[in-house]
PDB file of C-alpha atoms in Angstrom:
ATOM      1  CA  MET W   1       8.292   8.985  -3.645  1.00 45.00           C
ATOM      2  CA  THR W   2       9.019   5.879  -5.693  1.00 47.00           C
ATOM      3  CA  ALA W   3       5.592   6.056  -7.340  1.00 46.00           C
ATOM      4  CA  ILE W   4       6.340   9.616  -8.491  1.00 42.00           C
ATOM      5  CA  ALA W   5       9.745   8.580  -9.798  1.00 48.00           C
ATOM      6  CA  PHE W   6       8.223   5.863 -11.969  1.00 46.00           C
ATOM      7  CA  SER W   7       5.191   7.791 -13.201  1.00 45.00           C
ATOM      8  CA  SER W   8       5.130   8.827 -16.839  1.00 46.00           C
ATOM      9  CA  GLU W   9       3.974  12.356 -15.969  1.00 44.00           C
ATOM     10  CA  HIS W  10       7.141  13.250 -14.087  1.00 40.00           C
ATOM     11  CA  GLN W  11       9.576  11.561 -16.483  1.00 44.00           C
ATOM     12  CA  VAL W  12      12.154  10.743 -13.802  1.00 46.00           C
ATOM     13  CA  LEU W  13      11.964   7.101 -14.722  1.00 51.00           C
ATOM     14  CA  GLY W  14       8.947   7.351 -16.987  1.00 52.00           C
ATOM     15  CA  GLY W  15       7.470   4.700 -19.220  1.00 56.00           C
ATOM     16  CA  PHE W  16       6.508   2.316 -16.422  1.00 53.00           C
ATOM     17  CA  GLU W  17       3.033   1.502 -15.221  1.00 55.00           C
ATOM     18  CA  ILE W  18       2.537   0.541 -11.588  1.00 53.00           C
ATOM     19  CA  SER W  19       0.124  -2.354 -11.093  1.00 53.00           C
ATOM     20  CA  ASP W  20      -3.062  -2.047  -9.099  1.00 56.00           C
ATOM     21  CA  MET W  21      -1.714  -1.910  -5.543  1.00 54.00           C
ATOM     22  CA  VAL W  22      -5.074  -2.569  -3.880  1.00 57.00           C
ATOM     23  CA  LYS W  23      -5.580  -5.852  -5.722  1.00 61.00           C
ATOM     24  CA  ASN W  24      -4.386  -9.206  -4.442  1.00 58.00           C
ATOM     25  CA  LEU W  25      -1.737 -10.208  -6.992  1.00 57.00           C
ATOM     26  CA  ASN W  26      -0.813 -13.529  -5.393  1.00 58.00           C
ATOM     27  CA  PRO W  27      -0.970 -16.214  -8.117  1.00 56.00           C
ATOM     28  CA  ASN W  28      -2.492 -18.670  -5.626  1.00 60.00           C
ATOM     29  CA  ASP W  29      -4.959 -16.062  -4.319  1.00 60.00           C
ATOM     30  CA  MET W  30      -3.592 -16.386  -0.788  1.00 67.00           C
ATOM     31  CA  PRO W  31      -5.034 -13.823   1.671  1.00 73.00           C
ATOM     32  CA  LEU W  32      -3.158 -10.571   2.266  1.00 79.00           C
ATOM     33  CA  TRP W  33      -4.027 -10.658   5.965  1.00 84.00           C
ATOM     34  CA  PRO W  34      -1.971 -11.528   7.893  1.00 87.00           C
ATOM     35  CA  ALA W  35       0.577 -13.137   5.552  1.00 83.00           C
ATOM     36  CA  LEU W  36       1.607  -9.824   3.954  1.00 82.00           C
ATOM     37  CA  PHE W  37       3.021  -8.563   7.250  1.00 85.00           C
ATOM     38  CA  ILE W  38       4.933 -11.809   7.779  1.00 84.00           C
ATOM     39  CA  THR W  39       6.308 -11.951   4.230  1.00 78.00           C
ATOM     40  CA  ILE W  40       7.652  -8.376   4.299  1.00 75.00           C
ATOM     41  CA  ALA W  41       9.830  -9.264   7.247  1.00 71.00           C
ATOM     42  CA  CYS W  42      12.663  -6.737   7.168  1.00 72.00           C
ATOM     43  CA  GLY W  43      11.733  -3.693   5.123  1.00 69.00           C
ATOM     44  CA  ALA W  44       8.873  -2.707   7.445  1.00 73.00           C
ATOM     45  CA  ILE W  45       9.711  -4.109  10.882  1.00 81.00           C
ATOM     46  CA  SER W  46      12.374  -6.564  11.951  1.00 79.00           C
ATOM     47  CA  GLY W  47      13.118  -8.315  15.215  1.00 80.00           C
ATOM     48  CA  PHE W  48      16.413  -9.518  13.788  1.00 79.00           C
ATOM     49  CA  HIS W  49      17.672  -5.935  13.808  1.00 77.00           C
ATOM     50  CA  ALA W  50      16.953  -5.686  17.525  1.00 78.00           C
ATOM     51  CA  THR W  51      19.185  -8.695  18.205  1.00 76.00           C
ATOM     52  CA  GLN W  52      22.086  -6.859  16.576  1.00 74.00           C
ATOM     53  CA  SER W  53      21.968  -3.943  19.020  1.00 75.00           C
ATOM     54  CA  PRO W  54      24.923  -5.162  21.138  1.00 74.00           C
ATOM     55  CA  LEU W  55      27.068  -5.691  18.044  1.00 73.00           C
ATOM     56  CA  MET W  56      26.247  -2.298  16.534  1.00 77.00           C
ATOM     57  CA  ALA W  57      26.687  -0.549  19.876  1.00 78.00           C
ATOM     58  CA  ARG W  58      30.300  -1.717  19.959  1.00 77.00           C
ATOM     59  CA  CYS W  59      30.931   0.114  16.690  1.00 79.00           C
ATOM     60  CA  MET W  60      29.776   3.504  17.992  1.00 84.00           C
ATOM     61  CA  GLU W  61      32.179   5.955  19.592  1.00 85.00           C
ATOM     62  CA  ASN W  62      29.432   7.858  21.400  1.00 86.00           C
ATOM     63  CA  GLU W  63      26.060   6.795  22.762  1.00 84.00           C
ATOM     64  CA  LYS W  64      24.560   9.954  21.263  1.00 86.00           C
ATOM     65  CA  ASN W  65      24.990   8.377  17.818  1.00 87.00           C
ATOM     66  CA  GLY W  66      22.497   5.650  18.718  1.00 84.00           C
ATOM     67  CA  ARG W  67      19.398   7.315  17.307  1.00 83.00           C
ATOM     68  CA  PHE W  68      21.065   8.155  14.003  1.00 87.00           C
ATOM     69  CA  VAL W  69      22.583   4.678  13.619  1.00 84.00           C
ATOM     70  CA  PHE W  70      19.658   2.491  14.680  1.00 81.00           C
ATOM     71  CA  TYR W  71      16.717   4.622  13.549  1.00 81.00           C
ATOM     72  CA  GLY W  72      18.543   5.733  10.419  1.00 84.00           C
ATOM     73  CA  ALA W  73      19.360   2.145   9.482  1.00 80.00           C
ATOM     74  CA  MET W  74      15.715   1.100   9.639  1.00 80.00           C
ATOM     75  CA  ILE W  75      14.567   4.143   7.667  1.00 83.00           C
ATOM     76  CA  GLY W  76      17.226   3.388   5.059  1.00 82.00           C
ATOM     77  CA  GLU W  77      16.162  -0.235   4.763  1.00 79.00           C
ATOM     78  CA  GLY W  78      12.526   0.810   4.543  1.00 81.00           C
ATOM     79  CA  ILE W  79      13.355   3.059   1.585  1.00 84.00           C
ATOM     80  CA  ILE W  80      15.230   0.206  -0.111  1.00 80.00           C
ATOM     81  CA  ALA W  81      12.225  -2.073   0.431  1.00 79.00           C
ATOM     82  CA  LEU W  82       9.864   0.500  -1.112  1.00 81.00           C
ATOM     83  CA  ILE W  83      12.136   0.920  -4.127  1.00 81.00           C
ATOM     84  CA  TRP W  84      12.288  -2.804  -4.855  1.00 78.00           C
ATOM     85  CA  CYS W  85       8.560  -3.164  -4.249  1.00 78.00           C
ATOM     86  CA  THR W  86       7.931  -0.445  -6.822  1.00 80.00           C
ATOM     87  CA  VAL W  87      10.356  -2.062  -9.267  1.00 80.00           C
ATOM     88  CA  ALA W  88       8.584  -5.404  -8.944  1.00 76.00           C
ATOM     89  CA  LEU W  89       5.210  -3.728  -9.534  1.00 74.00           C
ATOM     90  CA  SER W  90       6.284  -1.710 -12.548  1.00 78.00           C
ATOM     91  CA  PHE W  91       9.421  -2.899 -14.356  1.00 81.00           C
ATOM     92  CA  PHE W  92       8.082  -6.155 -15.778  1.00 78.00           C
ATOM     93  CA  GLY W  93       4.787  -4.666 -16.926  1.00 75.00           C
ATOM     94  CA  SER W  94       2.481  -7.364 -15.595  1.00 74.00           C
ATOM     95  CA  LEU W  95       2.182 -10.032 -12.947  1.00 73.00           C
ATOM     96  CA  GLU W  96       2.543 -12.699 -15.624  1.00 77.00           C
ATOM     97  CA  ALA W  97       5.855 -11.248 -16.822  1.00 80.00           C
ATOM     98  CA  LEU W  98       7.150 -10.982 -13.254  1.00 78.00           C
ATOM     99  CA  SER W  99       6.124 -14.571 -12.517  1.00 77.00           C
ATOM    100  CA  GLU W 100       7.860 -15.715 -15.702  1.00 81.00           C
ATOM    101  CA  ALA W 101      11.065 -13.927 -14.688  1.00 79.00           C
ATOM    102  CA  VAL W 102      10.977 -15.575 -11.267  1.00 76.00           C
ATOM    103  CA  LYS W 103      10.230 -18.964 -12.822  1.00 78.00           C
ATOM    104  CA  ASN W 104      13.121 -18.739 -15.279  1.00 80.00           C
ATOM    105  CA  GLY W 105      15.819 -17.499 -12.937  1.00 73.00           C
ATOM    106  CA  GLY W 106      14.431 -17.024  -9.459  1.00 72.00           C
ATOM    107  CA  PRO W 107      14.532 -13.750  -7.508  1.00 72.00           C
ATOM    108  CA  GLY W 108      18.123 -13.240  -8.647  1.00 73.00           C
ATOM    109  CA  ASN W 109      16.938 -12.960 -12.244  1.00 76.00           C
ATOM    110  CA  VAL W 110      14.459 -10.254 -11.220  1.00 80.00           C
ATOM    111  CA  VAL W 111      17.192  -8.276  -9.444  1.00 79.00           C
ATOM    112  CA  TYR W 112      19.615  -8.695 -12.360  1.00 78.00           C
ATOM    113  CA  GLY W 113      17.113  -7.674 -15.024  1.00 80.00           C
ATOM    114  CA  ALA W 114      15.799  -4.656 -13.120  1.00 81.00           C
ATOM    115  CA  SER W 115      19.254  -3.425 -12.036  1.00 80.00           C
ATOM    116  CA  PHE W 116      20.855  -3.501 -15.470  1.00 80.00           C
ATOM    117  CA  GLY W 117      17.652  -2.544 -17.272  1.00 80.00           C
ATOM    118  CA  LEU W 118      17.198   0.646 -15.239  1.00 78.00           C
ATOM    119  CA  LEU W 119      20.755   1.687 -14.397  1.00 77.00           C
ATOM    120  CA  GLY W 120      22.898   0.307 -17.195  1.00 80.00           C
ATOM    121  CA  VAL W 121      26.099  -1.678 -16.723  1.00 80.00           C
ATOM    122  CA  PHE W 122      27.849   0.525 -14.141  1.00 79.00           C
ATOM    123  CA  GLY W 123      24.807   1.270 -12.003  1.00 73.00           C
ATOM    124  CA  GLY W 124      23.556  -2.277 -12.405  1.00 74.00           C
ATOM    125  CA  VAL W 125      26.789  -3.729 -11.042  1.00 79.00           C
ATOM    126  CA  ILE W 126      26.625  -1.437  -8.000  1.00 75.00           C
ATOM    127  CA  ALA W 127      22.957  -2.242  -7.336  1.00 74.00           C
ATOM    128  CA  PHE W 128      23.459  -5.970  -7.853  1.00 70.00           C
ATOM    129  CA  LEU W 129      26.480  -6.056  -5.537  1.00 74.00           C
ATOM    130  CA  GLY W 130      24.454  -4.210  -2.908  1.00 72.00           C
ATOM    131  CA  VAL W 131      21.702  -6.831  -3.064  1.00 71.00           C
ATOM    132  CA  VAL W 132      24.307  -9.609  -2.784  1.00 74.00           C
ATOM    133  CA  ILE W 133      26.282  -7.992   0.043  1.00 77.00           C
ATOM    134  CA  LEU W 134      23.230  -7.369   2.244  1.00 73.00           C
ATOM    135  CA  PRO W 135      22.338 -11.082   2.632  1.00 74.00           C
ATOM    136  CA  ILE W 136      26.014 -11.972   3.139  1.00 79.00           C
ATOM    137  CA  THR W 137      26.407  -9.520   6.009  1.00 76.00           C
ATOM    138  CA  SER W 138      23.057 -10.612   7.463  1.00 75.00           C
ATOM    139  CA  GLY W 139      24.177 -14.235   7.373  1.00 79.00           C
ATOM    140  CA  ASP W 140      27.481 -13.314   8.983  1.00 81.00           C
ATOM    141  CA  THR W 141      25.817 -11.500  11.871  1.00 78.00           C
ATOM    142  CA  ALA W 142      23.241 -14.284  12.264  1.00 82.00           C
ATOM    143  CA  PHE W 143      25.918 -16.962  12.598  1.00 87.00           C
ATOM    144  CA  ARG W 144      28.005 -14.783  14.885  1.00 85.00           C
ATOM    145  CA  SER W 145      25.065 -13.958  17.134  1.00 82.00           C
ATOM    146  CA  SER W 146      24.060 -17.622  17.299  1.00 86.00           C
ATOM    147  CA  ARG W 147      27.615 -18.600  18.208  1.00 90.00           C
ATOM    148  CA  LEU W 148      27.810 -16.020  20.992  1.00 86.00           C
ATOM    149  CA  ILE W 149      24.384 -16.970  22.382  1.00 86.00           C
ATOM    150  CA  LEU W 150      25.273 -20.668  22.479  1.00 90.00           C
ATOM    151  CA  ALA W 151      28.698 -19.917  23.944  1.00 91.00           C
ATOM    152  CA  GLU W 152      27.095 -17.926  26.738  1.00 89.00           C
ATOM    153  CA  TYR W 153      24.509 -20.632  27.355  1.00 89.00           C
ATOM    154  CA  PHE W 154      27.175 -23.370  27.599  1.00 90.00           C
ATOM    155  CA  ASN W 155      29.559 -21.051  29.470  1.00 90.00           C
ATOM    156  CA  MET W 156      32.311 -21.485  26.872  1.00 90.00           C
ATOM    157  CA  GLU W 157      34.751 -18.603  26.373  1.00 88.00           C
ATOM    158  CA  GLN W 158      35.329 -17.503  22.778  1.00 86.00           C
ATOM    159  CA  LYS W 159      38.836 -16.045  22.922  1.00 87.00           C
ATOM    160  CA  THR W 160      40.536 -19.155  21.543  1.00 90.00           C
ATOM    161  CA  LEU W 161      40.108 -20.308  17.943  1.00 90.00           C
ATOM    162  CA  ARG W 162      39.369 -23.861  19.074  1.00 90.00           C
ATOM    163  CA  ASN W 163      36.325 -22.864  21.093  1.00 90.00           C
ATOM    164  CA  ARG W 164      35.078 -20.611  18.319  1.00 91.00           C
ATOM    165  CA  LEU W 165      35.240 -23.476  15.841  1.00 92.00           C
ATOM    166  CA  LEU W 166      33.501 -25.831  18.282  1.00 91.00           C
ATOM    167  CA  MET W 167      30.545 -23.451  18.265  1.00 91.00           C
ATOM    168  CA  ALA W 168      30.698 -22.282  14.636  1.00 92.00           C
ATOM    169  CA  VAL W 169      31.161 -25.553  12.711  1.00 93.00           C
ATOM    170  CA  PRO W 170      27.901 -27.203  13.903  1.00 93.00           C
ATOM    171  CA  LEU W 171      26.042 -23.998  13.038  1.00 92.00           C
ATOM    172  CA  PHE W 172      27.546 -24.009   9.532  1.00 92.00           C
ATOM    173  CA  VAL W 173      26.475 -27.642   9.086  1.00 94.00           C
ATOM    174  CA  ILE W 174      22.909 -26.792  10.124  1.00 91.00           C
ATOM    175  CA  GLY W 175      22.954 -23.839   7.720  1.00 89.00           C
ATOM    176  CA  ALA W 176      24.152 -26.064   4.870  1.00 90.00           C
ATOM    177  CA  VAL W 177      21.361 -28.560   5.542  1.00 91.00           C
ATOM    178  CA  LEU W 178      18.759 -25.785   5.560  1.00 86.00           C
ATOM    179  CA  THR W 179      19.836 -24.683   2.071  1.00 84.00           C
ATOM    180  CA  GLN W 180      18.341 -27.932   0.762  1.00 87.00           C
ATOM    181  CA  VAL W 181      14.876 -26.995   2.044  1.00 84.00           C
ATOM    182  CA  ASP W 182      12.441 -25.108  -0.186  1.00 81.00           C
ATOM    183  CA  PHE W 183      13.178 -21.399   0.225  1.00 76.00           C
ATOM    184  CA  GLY W 184       9.506 -20.489   0.424  1.00 74.00           C
ATOM    185  CA  ILE W 185       9.107 -22.636   3.538  1.00 80.00           C
ATOM    186  CA  ILE W 186      12.304 -21.293   5.117  1.00 82.00           C
ATOM    187  CA  TRP W 187      11.186 -17.712   4.504  1.00 78.00           C
ATOM    188  CA  ARG W 188       7.840 -18.329   6.198  1.00 80.00           C
ATOM    189  CA  TYR W 189       9.594 -19.727   9.271  1.00 83.00           C
ATOM    190  CA  PHE W 190      12.070 -16.853   9.224  1.00 83.00           C
ATOM    191  CA  GLY W 191       9.333 -14.281   8.695  1.00 85.00           C
ATOM    192  CA  PHE W 192       7.282 -15.512  11.634  1.00 89.00           C
ATOM    193  CA  ALA W 193      10.312 -15.842  13.940  1.00 88.00           C
ATOM    194  CA  ASN W 194      11.531 -12.410  12.879  1.00 88.00           C
ATOM    195  CA  GLN W 195       8.215 -10.702  13.530  1.00 91.00           C
ATOM    196  CA  ALA W 196       7.657 -12.583  16.791  1.00 92.00           C
ATOM    197  CA  THR W 197      11.050 -11.318  17.970  1.00 90.00           C
ATOM    198  CA  ALA W 198       9.980  -7.813  16.955  1.00 91.00           C
ATOM    199  CA  VAL W 199       6.825  -8.212  19.043  1.00 95.00           C
ATOM    200  CA  MET W 200       8.860  -9.086  22.141  1.00 93.00           C
ATOM    201  CA  MET W 201      11.155  -6.119  21.574  1.00 91.00           C
ATOM    202  CA  LEU W 202       8.224  -3.745  21.047  1.00 94.00           C
ATOM    203  CA  TRP W 203       6.544  -4.837  24.273  1.00 95.00           C
ATOM    204  CA  THR W 204       9.847  -4.502  26.135  1.00 93.00           C
ATOM    205  CA  ALA W 205      10.248  -0.958  24.827  1.00 92.00           C
ATOM    206  CA  THR W 206       6.610  -0.220  25.679  1.00 95.00           C
ATOM    207  CA  ALA W 207       7.133  -1.370  29.265  1.00 94.00           C
ATOM    208  CA  TYR W 208      10.251   0.783  29.578  1.00 92.00           C
ATOM    209  CA  LEU W 209       8.509   3.887  28.240  1.00 93.00           C
ATOM    210  CA  MET W 210       5.463   3.331  30.437  1.00 93.00           C
ATOM    211  CA  ARG W 211       7.622   2.898  33.516  1.00 92.00           C
ATOM    212  CA  HIS W 212       9.433   6.163  32.844  1.00 90.00           C
ATOM    213  CA  ASN W 213       6.282   8.125  31.927  1.00 89.00           C
ATOM    214  CA  LYS W 214       7.391   8.594  28.324  1.00 90.00           C
ATOM    215  CA  LEU W 215       5.249   8.655  25.178  1.00 91.00           C
ATOM    216  CA  HIS W 216       4.803   4.885  24.944  1.00 93.00           C
ATOM    217  CA  TRP W 217       2.233   4.788  22.117  1.00 94.00           C
ATOM    218  CA  ILE W 218       4.991   4.992  19.519  1.00 91.00           C
ATOM    219  CA  CYS W 219       5.806   1.408  20.556  1.00 92.00           C
ATOM    220  CA  THR W 220       2.446   0.302  21.943  1.00 95.00           C
ATOM    221  CA  VAL W 221       0.500   0.708  18.689  1.00 96.00           C
ATOM    222  CA  PRO W 222       2.982  -1.321  16.572  1.00 94.00           C
ATOM    223  CA  ALA W 223       3.186  -3.895  19.378  1.00 95.00           C
ATOM    224  CA  LEU W 224      -0.601  -4.331  19.377  1.00 96.00           C
ATOM    225  CA  PHE W 225      -0.737  -4.612  15.598  1.00 95.00           C
ATOM    226  CA  MET W 226       2.181  -7.037  15.227  1.00 94.00           C
ATOM    227  CA  THR W 227       0.964  -9.212  18.099  1.00 96.00           C
ATOM    228  CA  THR W 228      -2.361  -9.553  16.310  1.00 96.00           C
ATOM    229  CA  VAL W 229      -0.518 -10.355  13.072  1.00 94.00           C
ATOM    230  CA  CYS W 230       1.710 -13.046  14.582  1.00 94.00           C
ATOM    231  CA  ILE W 231      -1.015 -14.764  16.613  1.00 95.00           C
ATOM    232  CA  SER W 232      -3.456 -14.689  13.690  1.00 94.00           C
ATOM    233  CA  PHE W 233      -0.835 -16.078  11.308  1.00 92.00           C
ATOM    234  CA  ILE W 234       0.334 -18.974  13.469  1.00 93.00           C
ATOM    235  CA  LEU W 235      -3.245 -19.978  14.295  1.00 94.00           C
ATOM    236  CA  ASN W 236      -4.462 -19.754  10.692  1.00 91.00           C
ATOM    237  CA  SER W 237      -1.466 -21.162   8.805  1.00 87.00           C
ATOM    238  CA  SER W 238      -1.949 -24.792   7.848  1.00 82.00           C
ATOM    239  CA  THR W 239       1.769 -25.157   7.036  1.00 80.00           C
ATOM    240  CA  LEU W 240       3.357 -23.689  10.164  1.00 80.00           C
ATOM    241  CA  GLY W 241       0.477 -23.428  12.601  1.00 83.00           C
ATOM    242  CA  PHE W 242      -2.881 -24.847  13.616  1.00 88.00           C
ATOM    243  CA  GLY W 243      -4.985 -24.300  10.488  1.00 89.00           C
ATOM    244  CA  LEU W 244      -7.857 -22.560  12.284  1.00 91.00           C
ATOM    245  CA  PRO W 245     -10.400 -20.424  10.380  1.00 93.00           C
ATOM    246  CA  MET W 246      -9.277 -16.866   9.691  1.00 92.00           C
ATOM    247  CA  GLN W 247     -12.086 -15.247  11.673  1.00 93.00           C
ATOM    248  CA  ILE W 248     -11.291 -17.245  14.810  1.00 95.00           C
ATOM    249  CA  SER W 249      -7.556 -16.649  14.354  1.00 94.00           C
ATOM    250  CA  THR W 250      -7.997 -12.897  14.014  1.00 95.00           C
ATOM    251  CA  ILE W 251     -10.277 -12.640  17.052  1.00 96.00           C
ATOM    252  CA  ALA W 252      -7.758 -14.639  19.067  1.00 96.00           C
ATOM    253  CA  GLY W 253      -4.995 -12.335  17.849  1.00 96.00           C
ATOM    254  CA  VAL W 254      -6.885  -9.224  18.951  1.00 96.00           C
ATOM    255  CA  LEU W 255      -7.643 -10.728  22.359  1.00 97.00           C
ATOM    256  CA  ALA W 256      -4.002 -11.752  22.787  1.00 96.00           C
ATOM    257  CA  SER W 257      -2.892  -8.206  21.946  1.00 96.00           C
ATOM    258  CA  LEU W 258      -5.259  -6.677  24.491  1.00 96.00           C
ATOM    259  CA  GLY W 259      -4.150  -9.215  27.080  1.00 96.00           C
ATOM    260  CA  ALA W 260      -0.501  -8.364  26.429  1.00 96.00           C
ATOM    261  CA  LEU W 261      -1.278  -4.655  26.788  1.00 96.00           C
ATOM    262  CA  ALA W 262      -3.053  -5.223  30.098  1.00 95.00           C
ATOM    263  CA  TYR W 263      -0.151  -7.291  31.421  1.00 94.00           C
ATOM    264  CA  VAL W 264       2.517  -4.791  30.352  1.00 94.00           C
ATOM    265  CA  ALA W 265       0.526  -1.910  31.839  1.00 93.00           C
ATOM    266  CA  LYS W 266       0.179  -3.816  35.115  1.00 91.00           C
ATOM    267  CA  VAL W 267       3.876  -4.654  35.501  1.00 89.00           C
ATOM    268  CA  SER W 268       4.906  -1.135  34.439  1.00 87.00           C
ATOM    269  CA  LYS W 269       3.027   0.755  37.147  1.00 77.00           C
ATOM    270  CA  GLY W 270       6.252   1.635  38.983  1.00 66.00           C
ATOM    271  CA  LYS W 271       7.906   4.906  38.065  1.00 56.00           C
ATOM    272  CA  GLY W 272      11.571   5.771  37.677  1.00 53.00           C
ATOM    273  CA  GLU W 273      14.622   3.561  37.531  1.00 52.00           C
ATOM    274  CA  THR W 274      14.367   0.024  38.849  1.00 50.00           C
ATOM    275  CA  ASP W 275      16.265  -0.425  42.096  1.00 44.00           C
ATOM    276  CA  LEU W 276      19.599  -2.103  41.667  1.00 36.00           C
ATOM    277  CA  ALA W 277      20.240  -5.321  43.497  1.00 41.00           C
ATOM    278  CA  ASP W 278      21.974  -4.746  46.817  1.00 42.00           C
ATOM    279  CA  GLU W 279      25.189  -6.317  45.596  1.00 40.00           C
ATOM    280  CA  GLU W 280      25.246  -4.033  42.545  1.00 44.00           C
ATOM    281  CA  LYS W 281      24.819  -0.798  44.517  1.00 46.00           C
ATOM    282  CA  PRO W 282      27.886   1.404  45.043  1.00 45.00           C
ATOM    283  CA  GLN W 283      29.371   1.305  48.501  1.00 44.00           C
ATOM    284  CA  GLY W 284      27.795   3.751  50.903  1.00 43.00           C
ATOM    285  CA  VAL W 285      24.398   3.612  49.153  1.00 41.00           C
ATOM    286  CA  THR W 286      21.614   2.005  51.125  1.00 42.00           C
ATOM    287  CA  LYS W 287      18.252   0.912  49.876  1.00 42.00           C
ATOM    288  CA  THR W 288      15.454   3.159  51.074  1.00 39.00           C
ATOM    289  CA  ALA W 289      12.057   1.948  52.081  1.00 37.00           C
TER     290      ALA W 289
END
């Protein structure tokens, strides 16, 4: 869709040439596999989104809205990711020009130039604000989720302002310290953690669907792929992981994926709802043999 919009033949946003998308454009010639699937950490698949399920569920009036809200949000973010990917490939004309724009002003300069260059002042302001607001809201939910997780772990209620600050202030300090670290390194850590969280969520969903005799492959296939990606990346990466050769890392990733599938299939043999604990059963209900 975005390729058609930018093609000169259709004249929707003509005059742009999309770079060769099957060529490795990394200036350091770093391998596409598996780093590409770690770098694109939110637009394609995101474990961070799964952690926000309890917060988003509180905002829904009816459980029936769940599919539209959760699935729709990921589809929407995927479209946004495709649009910005296309802009990066086409707006600046060449990899050298894009690299120069990043060098002179960072990613913000790329967003600013593309937004105002394509949409003018009014549209550029709206697009730029959208790009700014998204990270702000993500940071807000990340800090809030971290605070609630720690509060639950330390058994500290969060109704009073004092207890909220006791949890929040140390997290803000850690966040401020992390801003001094090179963003490229932070993003690699975030990307791996994000995708590893997605792997756990995908296997959890796979186990649930298997147990209830549902079409589980919609989760099983992505779980297999992303498990291979994460294991291969952490084994191969010399910065974050063990620095093993790519071939060995990939084989280990495939074996780990198959092992995870075998384990999930084994523990999901039971059918139907899991029995409630005796103390959670309604009165008058007895556990059958």
